PDB file of C-alpha atoms in Angstrom:
ATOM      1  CA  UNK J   3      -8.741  36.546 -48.314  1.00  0.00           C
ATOM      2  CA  UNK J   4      -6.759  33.498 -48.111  1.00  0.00           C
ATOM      3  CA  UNK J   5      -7.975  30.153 -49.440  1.00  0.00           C
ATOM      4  CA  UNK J   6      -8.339  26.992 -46.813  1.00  0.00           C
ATOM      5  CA  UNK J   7      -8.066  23.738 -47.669  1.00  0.00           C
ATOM      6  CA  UNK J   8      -6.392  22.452 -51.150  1.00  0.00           C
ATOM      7  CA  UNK J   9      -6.605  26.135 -52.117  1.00  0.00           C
ATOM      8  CA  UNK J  10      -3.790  26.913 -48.956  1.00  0.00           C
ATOM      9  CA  UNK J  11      -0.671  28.092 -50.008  1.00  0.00           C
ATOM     10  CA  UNK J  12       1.037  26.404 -47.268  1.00  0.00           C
ATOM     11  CA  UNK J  13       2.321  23.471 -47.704  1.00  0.00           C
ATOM     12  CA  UNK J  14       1.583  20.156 -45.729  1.00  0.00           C
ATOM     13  CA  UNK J  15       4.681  19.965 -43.847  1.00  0.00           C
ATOM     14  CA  UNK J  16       3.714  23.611 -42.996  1.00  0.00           C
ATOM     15  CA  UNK J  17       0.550  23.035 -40.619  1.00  0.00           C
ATOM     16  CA  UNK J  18       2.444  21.061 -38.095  1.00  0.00           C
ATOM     17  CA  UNK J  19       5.372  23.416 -37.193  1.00  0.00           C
ATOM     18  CA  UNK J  20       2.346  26.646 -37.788  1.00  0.00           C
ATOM     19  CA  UNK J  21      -0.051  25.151 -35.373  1.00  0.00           C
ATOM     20  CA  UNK J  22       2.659  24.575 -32.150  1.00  0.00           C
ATOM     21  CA  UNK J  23       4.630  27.720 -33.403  1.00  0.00           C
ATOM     22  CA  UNK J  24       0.807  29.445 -32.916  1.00  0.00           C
ATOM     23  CA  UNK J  25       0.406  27.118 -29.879  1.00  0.00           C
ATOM     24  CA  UNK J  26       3.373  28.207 -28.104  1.00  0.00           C
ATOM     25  CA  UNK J  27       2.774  31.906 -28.622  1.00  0.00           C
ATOM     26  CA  UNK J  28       1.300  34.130 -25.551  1.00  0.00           C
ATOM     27  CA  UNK J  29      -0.672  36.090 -28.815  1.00  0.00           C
ATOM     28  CA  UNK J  30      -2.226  32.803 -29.921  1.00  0.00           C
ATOM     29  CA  UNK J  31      -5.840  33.833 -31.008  1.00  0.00           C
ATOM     30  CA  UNK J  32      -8.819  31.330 -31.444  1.00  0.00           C
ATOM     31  CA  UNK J  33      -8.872  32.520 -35.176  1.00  0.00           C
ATOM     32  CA  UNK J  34      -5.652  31.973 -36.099  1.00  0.00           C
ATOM     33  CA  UNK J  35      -5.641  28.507 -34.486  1.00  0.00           C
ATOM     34  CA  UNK J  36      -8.933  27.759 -36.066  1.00  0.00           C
ATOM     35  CA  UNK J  37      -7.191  29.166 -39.382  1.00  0.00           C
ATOM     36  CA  UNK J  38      -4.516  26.632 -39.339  1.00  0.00           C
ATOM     37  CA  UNK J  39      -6.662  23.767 -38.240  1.00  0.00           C
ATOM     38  CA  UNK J  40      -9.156  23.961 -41.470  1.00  0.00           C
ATOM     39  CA  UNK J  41      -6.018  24.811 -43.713  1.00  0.00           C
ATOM     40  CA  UNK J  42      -4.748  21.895 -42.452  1.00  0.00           C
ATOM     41  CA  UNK J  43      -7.408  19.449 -42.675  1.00  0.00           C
ATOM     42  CA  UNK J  44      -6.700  15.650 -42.106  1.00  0.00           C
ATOM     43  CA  UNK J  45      -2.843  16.290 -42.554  1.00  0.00           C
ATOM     44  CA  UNK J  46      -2.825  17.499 -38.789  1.00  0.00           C
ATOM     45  CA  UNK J  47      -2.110  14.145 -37.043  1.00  0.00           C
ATOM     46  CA  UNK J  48      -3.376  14.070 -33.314  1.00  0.00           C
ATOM     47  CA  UNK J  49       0.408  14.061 -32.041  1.00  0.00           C
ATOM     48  CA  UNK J  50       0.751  17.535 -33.889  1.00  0.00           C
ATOM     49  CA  UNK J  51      -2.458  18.412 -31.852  1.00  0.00           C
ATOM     50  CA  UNK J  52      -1.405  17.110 -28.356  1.00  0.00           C
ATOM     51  CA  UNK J  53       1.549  18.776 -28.689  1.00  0.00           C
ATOM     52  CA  UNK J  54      -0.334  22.058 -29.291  1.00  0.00           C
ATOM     53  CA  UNK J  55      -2.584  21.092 -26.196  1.00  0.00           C
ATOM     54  CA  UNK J  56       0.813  20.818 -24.663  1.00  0.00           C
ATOM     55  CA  UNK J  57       2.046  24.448 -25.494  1.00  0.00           C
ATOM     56  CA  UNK J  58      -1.227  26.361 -25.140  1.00  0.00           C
ATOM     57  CA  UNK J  59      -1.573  24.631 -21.446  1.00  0.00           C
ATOM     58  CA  UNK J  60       1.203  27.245 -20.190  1.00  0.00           C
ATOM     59  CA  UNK J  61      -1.575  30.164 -21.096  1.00  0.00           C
ATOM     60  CA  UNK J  62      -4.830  30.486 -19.878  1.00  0.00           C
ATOM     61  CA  UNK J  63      -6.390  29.620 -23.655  1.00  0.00           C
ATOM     62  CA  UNK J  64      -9.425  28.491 -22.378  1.00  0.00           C
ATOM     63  CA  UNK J  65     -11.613  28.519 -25.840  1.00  0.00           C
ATOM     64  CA  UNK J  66      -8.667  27.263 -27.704  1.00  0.00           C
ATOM     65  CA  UNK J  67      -7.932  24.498 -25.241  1.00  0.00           C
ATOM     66  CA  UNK J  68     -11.445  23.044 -25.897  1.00  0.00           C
ATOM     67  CA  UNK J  69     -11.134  23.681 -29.698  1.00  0.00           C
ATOM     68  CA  UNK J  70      -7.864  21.134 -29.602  1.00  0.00           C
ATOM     69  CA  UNK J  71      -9.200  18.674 -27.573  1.00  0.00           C
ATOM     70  CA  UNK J  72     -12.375  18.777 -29.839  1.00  0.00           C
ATOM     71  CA  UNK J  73     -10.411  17.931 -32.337  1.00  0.00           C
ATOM     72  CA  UNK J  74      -8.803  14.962 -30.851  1.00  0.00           C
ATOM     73  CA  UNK J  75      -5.449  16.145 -29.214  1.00  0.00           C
ATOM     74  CA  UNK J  76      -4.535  14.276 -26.382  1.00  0.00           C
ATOM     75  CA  UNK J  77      -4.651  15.728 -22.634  1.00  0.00           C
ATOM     76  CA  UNK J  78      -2.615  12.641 -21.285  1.00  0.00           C
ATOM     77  CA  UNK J  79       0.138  13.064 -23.765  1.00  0.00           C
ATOM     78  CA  UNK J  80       3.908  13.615 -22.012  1.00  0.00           C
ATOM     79  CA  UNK J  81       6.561  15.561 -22.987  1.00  0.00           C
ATOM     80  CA  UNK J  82       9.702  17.614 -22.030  1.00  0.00           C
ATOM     81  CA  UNK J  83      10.308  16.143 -18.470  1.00  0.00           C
ATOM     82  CA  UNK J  84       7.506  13.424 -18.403  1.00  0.00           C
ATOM     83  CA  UNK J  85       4.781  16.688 -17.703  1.00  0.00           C
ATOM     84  CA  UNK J  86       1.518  16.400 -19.452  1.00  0.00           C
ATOM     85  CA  UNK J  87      -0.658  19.414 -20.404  1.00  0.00           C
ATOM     86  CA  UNK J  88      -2.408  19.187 -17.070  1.00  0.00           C
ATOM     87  CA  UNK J  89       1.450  19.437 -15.021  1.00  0.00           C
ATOM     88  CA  UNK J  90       1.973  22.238 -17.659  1.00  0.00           C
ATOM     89  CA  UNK J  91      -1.479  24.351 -16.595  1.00  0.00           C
ATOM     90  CA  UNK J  92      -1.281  23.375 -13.253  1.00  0.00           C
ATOM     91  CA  UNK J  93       2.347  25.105 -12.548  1.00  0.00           C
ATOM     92  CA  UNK J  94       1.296  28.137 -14.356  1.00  0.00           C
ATOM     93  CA  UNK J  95      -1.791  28.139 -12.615  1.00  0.00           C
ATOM     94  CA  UNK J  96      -3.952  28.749 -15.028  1.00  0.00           C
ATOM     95  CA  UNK J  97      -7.612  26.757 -13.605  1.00  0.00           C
ATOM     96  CA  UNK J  98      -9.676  27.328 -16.539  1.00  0.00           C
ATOM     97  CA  UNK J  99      -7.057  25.173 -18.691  1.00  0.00           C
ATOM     98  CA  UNK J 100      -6.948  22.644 -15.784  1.00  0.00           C
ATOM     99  CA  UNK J 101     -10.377  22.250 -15.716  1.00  0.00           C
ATOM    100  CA  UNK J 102     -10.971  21.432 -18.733  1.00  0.00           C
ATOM    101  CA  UNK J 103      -7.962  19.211 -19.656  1.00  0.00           C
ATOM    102  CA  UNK J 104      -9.615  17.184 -16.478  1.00  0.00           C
ATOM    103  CA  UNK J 105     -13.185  16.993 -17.971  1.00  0.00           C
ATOM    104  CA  UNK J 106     -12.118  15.934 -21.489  1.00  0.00           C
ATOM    105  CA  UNK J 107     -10.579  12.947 -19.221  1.00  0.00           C
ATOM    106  CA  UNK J 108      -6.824  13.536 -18.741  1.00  0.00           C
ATOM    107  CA  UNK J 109      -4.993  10.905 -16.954  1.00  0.00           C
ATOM    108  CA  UNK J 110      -5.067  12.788 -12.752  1.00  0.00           C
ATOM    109  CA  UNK J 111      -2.172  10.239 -12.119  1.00  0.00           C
ATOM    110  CA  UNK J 112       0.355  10.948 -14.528  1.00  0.00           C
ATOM    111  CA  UNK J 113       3.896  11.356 -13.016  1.00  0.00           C
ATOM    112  CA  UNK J 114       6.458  13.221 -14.356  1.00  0.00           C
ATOM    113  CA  UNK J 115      10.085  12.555 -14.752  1.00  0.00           C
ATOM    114  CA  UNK J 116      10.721  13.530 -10.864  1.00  0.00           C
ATOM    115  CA  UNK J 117       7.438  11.290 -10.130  1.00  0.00           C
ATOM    116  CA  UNK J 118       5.103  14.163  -9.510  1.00  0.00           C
ATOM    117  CA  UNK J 119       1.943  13.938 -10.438  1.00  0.00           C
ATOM    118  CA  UNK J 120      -0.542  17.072 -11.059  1.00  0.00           C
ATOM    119  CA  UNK J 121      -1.738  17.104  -7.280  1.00  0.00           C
ATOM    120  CA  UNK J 122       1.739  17.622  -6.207  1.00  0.00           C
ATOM    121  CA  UNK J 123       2.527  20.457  -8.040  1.00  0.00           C
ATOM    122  CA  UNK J 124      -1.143  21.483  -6.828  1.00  0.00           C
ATOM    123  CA  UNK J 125       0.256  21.102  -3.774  1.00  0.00           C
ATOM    124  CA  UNK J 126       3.831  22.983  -3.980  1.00  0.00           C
ATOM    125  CA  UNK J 127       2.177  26.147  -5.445  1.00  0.00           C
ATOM    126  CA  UNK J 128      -1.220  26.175  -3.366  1.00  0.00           C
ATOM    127  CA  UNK J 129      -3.621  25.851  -6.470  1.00  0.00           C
ATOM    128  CA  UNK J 130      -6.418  25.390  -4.525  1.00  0.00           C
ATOM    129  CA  UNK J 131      -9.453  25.218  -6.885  1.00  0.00           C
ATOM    130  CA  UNK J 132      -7.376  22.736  -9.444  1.00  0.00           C
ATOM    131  CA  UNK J 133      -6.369  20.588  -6.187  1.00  0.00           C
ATOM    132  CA  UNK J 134     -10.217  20.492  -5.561  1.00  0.00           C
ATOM    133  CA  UNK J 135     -10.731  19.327  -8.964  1.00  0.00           C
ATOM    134  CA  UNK J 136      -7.952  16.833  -9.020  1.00  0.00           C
ATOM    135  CA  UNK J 137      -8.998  15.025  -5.768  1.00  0.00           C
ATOM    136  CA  UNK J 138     -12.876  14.664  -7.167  1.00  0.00           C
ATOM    137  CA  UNK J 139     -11.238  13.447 -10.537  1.00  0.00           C
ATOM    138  CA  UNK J 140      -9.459  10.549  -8.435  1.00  0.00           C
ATOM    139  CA  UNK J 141      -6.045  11.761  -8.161  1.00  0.00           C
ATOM    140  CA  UNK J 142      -4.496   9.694  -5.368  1.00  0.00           C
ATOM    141  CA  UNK J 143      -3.480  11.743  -2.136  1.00  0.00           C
ATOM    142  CA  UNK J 144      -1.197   9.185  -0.882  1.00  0.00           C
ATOM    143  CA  UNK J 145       0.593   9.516  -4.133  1.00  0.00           C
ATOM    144  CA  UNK J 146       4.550   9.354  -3.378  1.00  0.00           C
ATOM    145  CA  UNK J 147       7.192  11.505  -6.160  1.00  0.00           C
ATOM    146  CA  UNK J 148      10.682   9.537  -6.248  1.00  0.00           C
ATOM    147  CA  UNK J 149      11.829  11.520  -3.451  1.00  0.00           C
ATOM    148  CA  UNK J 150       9.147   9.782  -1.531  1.00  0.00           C
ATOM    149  CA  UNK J 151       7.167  13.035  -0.575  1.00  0.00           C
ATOM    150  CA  UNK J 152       3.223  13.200  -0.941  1.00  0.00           C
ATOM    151  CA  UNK J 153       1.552  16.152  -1.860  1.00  0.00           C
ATOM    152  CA  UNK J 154       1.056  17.029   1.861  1.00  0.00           C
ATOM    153  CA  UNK J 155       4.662  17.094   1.814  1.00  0.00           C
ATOM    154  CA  UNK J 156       4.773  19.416  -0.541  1.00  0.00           C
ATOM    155  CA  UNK J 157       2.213  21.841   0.605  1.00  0.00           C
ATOM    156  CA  UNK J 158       3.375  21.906   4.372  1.00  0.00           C
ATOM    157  CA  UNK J 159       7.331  22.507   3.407  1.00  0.00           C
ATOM    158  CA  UNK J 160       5.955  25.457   1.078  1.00  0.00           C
ATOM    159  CA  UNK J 161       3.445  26.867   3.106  1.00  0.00           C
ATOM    160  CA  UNK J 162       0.291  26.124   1.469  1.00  0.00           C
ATOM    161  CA  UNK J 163      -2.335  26.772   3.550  1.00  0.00           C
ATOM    162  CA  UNK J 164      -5.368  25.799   1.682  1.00  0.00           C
ATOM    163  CA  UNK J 165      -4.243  23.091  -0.369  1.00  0.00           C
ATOM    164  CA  UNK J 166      -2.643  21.550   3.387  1.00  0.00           C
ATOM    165  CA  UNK J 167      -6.518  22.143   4.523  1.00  0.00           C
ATOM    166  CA  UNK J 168      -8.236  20.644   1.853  1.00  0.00           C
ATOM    167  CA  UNK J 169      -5.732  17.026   1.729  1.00  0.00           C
ATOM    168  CA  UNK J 170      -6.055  17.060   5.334  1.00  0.00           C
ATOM    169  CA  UNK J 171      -9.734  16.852   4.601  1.00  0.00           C
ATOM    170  CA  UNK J 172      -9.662  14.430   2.323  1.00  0.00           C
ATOM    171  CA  UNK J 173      -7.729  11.757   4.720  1.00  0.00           C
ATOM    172  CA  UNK J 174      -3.863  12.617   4.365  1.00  0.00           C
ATOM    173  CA  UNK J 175      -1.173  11.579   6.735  1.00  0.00           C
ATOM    174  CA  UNK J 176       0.458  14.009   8.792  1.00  0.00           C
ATOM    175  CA  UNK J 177       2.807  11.536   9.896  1.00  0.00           C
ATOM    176  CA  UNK J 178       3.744   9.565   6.204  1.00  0.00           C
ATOM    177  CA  UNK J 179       7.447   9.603   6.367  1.00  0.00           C
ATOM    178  CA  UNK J 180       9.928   9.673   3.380  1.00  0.00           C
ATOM    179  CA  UNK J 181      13.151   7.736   3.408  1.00  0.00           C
ATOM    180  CA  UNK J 182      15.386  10.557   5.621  1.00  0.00           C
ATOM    181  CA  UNK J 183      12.708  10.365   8.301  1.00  0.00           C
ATOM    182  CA  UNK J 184      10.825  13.713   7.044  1.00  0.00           C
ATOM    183  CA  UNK J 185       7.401  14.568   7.571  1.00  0.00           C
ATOM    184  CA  UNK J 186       4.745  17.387   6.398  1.00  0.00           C
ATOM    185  CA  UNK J 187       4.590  17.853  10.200  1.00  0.00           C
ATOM    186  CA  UNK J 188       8.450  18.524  11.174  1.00  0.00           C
ATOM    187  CA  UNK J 189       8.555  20.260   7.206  1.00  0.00           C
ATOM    188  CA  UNK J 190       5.863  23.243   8.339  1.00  0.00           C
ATOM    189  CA  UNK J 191       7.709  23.129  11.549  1.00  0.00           C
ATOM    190  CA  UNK J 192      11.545  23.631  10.060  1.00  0.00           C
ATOM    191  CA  UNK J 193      10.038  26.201   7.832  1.00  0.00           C
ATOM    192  CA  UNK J 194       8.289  27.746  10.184  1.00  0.00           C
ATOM    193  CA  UNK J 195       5.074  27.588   8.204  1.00  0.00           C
ATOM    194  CA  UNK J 196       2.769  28.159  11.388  1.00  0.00           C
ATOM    195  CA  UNK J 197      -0.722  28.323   9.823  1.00  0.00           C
ATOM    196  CA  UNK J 198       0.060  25.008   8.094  1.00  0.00           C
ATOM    197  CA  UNK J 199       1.549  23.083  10.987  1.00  0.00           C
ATOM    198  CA  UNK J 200      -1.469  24.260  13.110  1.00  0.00           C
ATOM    199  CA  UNK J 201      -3.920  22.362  10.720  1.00  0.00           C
ATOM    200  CA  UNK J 202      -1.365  19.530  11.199  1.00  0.00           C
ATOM    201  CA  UNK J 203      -1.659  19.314  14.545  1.00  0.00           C
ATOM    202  CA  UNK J 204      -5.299  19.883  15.140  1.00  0.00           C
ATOM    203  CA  UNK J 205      -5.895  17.039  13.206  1.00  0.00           C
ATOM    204  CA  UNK J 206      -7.224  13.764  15.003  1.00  0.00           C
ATOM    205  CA  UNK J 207      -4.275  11.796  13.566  1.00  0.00           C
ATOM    206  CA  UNK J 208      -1.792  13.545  15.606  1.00  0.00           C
ATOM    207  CA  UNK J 209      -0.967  12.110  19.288  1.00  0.00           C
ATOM    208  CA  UNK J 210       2.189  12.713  20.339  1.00  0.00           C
ATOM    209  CA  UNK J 211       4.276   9.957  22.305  1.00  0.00           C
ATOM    210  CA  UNK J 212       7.130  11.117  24.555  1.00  0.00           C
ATOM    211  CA  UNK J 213       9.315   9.272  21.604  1.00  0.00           C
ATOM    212  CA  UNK J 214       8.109  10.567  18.886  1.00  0.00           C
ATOM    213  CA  UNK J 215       7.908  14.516  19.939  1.00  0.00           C
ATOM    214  CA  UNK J 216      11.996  13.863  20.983  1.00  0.00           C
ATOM    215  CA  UNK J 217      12.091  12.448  17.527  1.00  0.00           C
ATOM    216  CA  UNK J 218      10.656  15.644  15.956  1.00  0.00           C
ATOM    217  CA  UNK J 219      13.155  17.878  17.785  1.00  0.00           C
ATOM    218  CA  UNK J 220      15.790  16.550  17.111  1.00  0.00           C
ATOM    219  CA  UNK J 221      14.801  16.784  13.479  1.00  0.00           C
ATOM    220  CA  UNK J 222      14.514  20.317  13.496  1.00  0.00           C
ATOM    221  CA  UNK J 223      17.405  20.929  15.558  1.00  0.00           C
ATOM    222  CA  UNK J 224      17.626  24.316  16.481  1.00  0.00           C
ATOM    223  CA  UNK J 225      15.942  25.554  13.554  1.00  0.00           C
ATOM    224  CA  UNK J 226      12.342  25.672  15.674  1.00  0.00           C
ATOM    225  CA  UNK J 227      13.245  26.162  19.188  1.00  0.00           C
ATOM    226  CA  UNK J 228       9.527  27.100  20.352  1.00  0.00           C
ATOM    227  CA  UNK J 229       8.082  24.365  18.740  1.00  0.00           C
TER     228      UNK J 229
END
């Protein structure tokens, strides 16, 4: 049986590169992680554990998750393209992760390099149950990415039903316009996301003035021609 601590045979420069290389594999076990972590002792900084927070977040590690952020890493830490571990779980889905990473306090208004936050990408791929989490954590619905698009945006251009229903709920704009003059309304219309423009429109926020319904036509062009 290997020995832990000073009796390790790897050396400290080892534990670092062993614990992301672990990390970052879809075979990670909660033994070998905890392996590394005691052979490691002290030497493991809390960088070297964020960024293992970081790499796990693309699996759905649950018990290994916790074990990091027990151990100090850092949920709010960002890397790559400005995405924390939260961005990270949240693309890939993966709500356990997200759940957690939210109640050991990561930062619900971090924006990536693009100037997404975790709600957006919530948004774009319809991850309801983390957008429901998100929004009680704080995370701003009004929130604009350097495009200028909300997360309503988002989820009306990509057809996503439930997350549309839920920020709808929770007071966003049908009608906040980006730079070009787009909407989430004419952006479930030009798709042709039906569902999602119906919650649009049944919403008490949406009145239509002779100018404004001209103004959405001739958005969509031809694209929408029963709209």
């Amino acid at each position: 049986m290997l020995g832990l601590g000073d009796k390790c045979p790897l050396e400290p420069a080892v534990f670092a590169p062993a614990l992301r290389s672990a990390a970052n594999s879809q075979l990670a076990t909660l033994k070998l992680i905890t392996l590394i972590l005691e052979a490691g002792g002290k030497r493991i900084i809390k960088d070297d554990l964020s960024r293992a927070l970081y790499n796990i977040a693309k699996y759905e590690r649950p018990f290994i998750t916790s074990l990091l952020l027990e151990k100090g890493a850092d949920p709010s830490r960002k890397y790559d393209t400005g995405m924390t571990a939260l961005h990270l779980a949240t693309f890939n889905r993966n709500n356990a992760t997200a759940k957690l990473l939210i109640s050991h306090g990561a930062n619900v208004s971090v924006k990536d390099n693009d100037g997404q936050t975790a709600l957006h990408i919530a948004a774009h791929y319809n991850c309801h149950a983390i957008a429901v989490k998100l929004i009680e954590a704080g995370a701003d619905i009004s929130v604009k990415d350097k495009r200028h698009l909300t997360p309503l945006h988002l989820a009306a251009n990509y057809g996503s039903y439930e997350v549309t229903r839920l920020l709808i709920e929770h007071g966003a704009d049908p009608w906040a316009q980006a730079p070009e003059g787009w909407m989430p309304l004419n952006l479930a219309a030009l798709k042709k996301q039906d569902r999602v423009l119906e919650v649009l429109l049944a919403t008490e926020k949406v009145t239509f003035s002779v100018e404004e319904r001209e103004r959405i036509v001739r958005l969509m062009g031809d694209r929408y021609p029963d709209f």
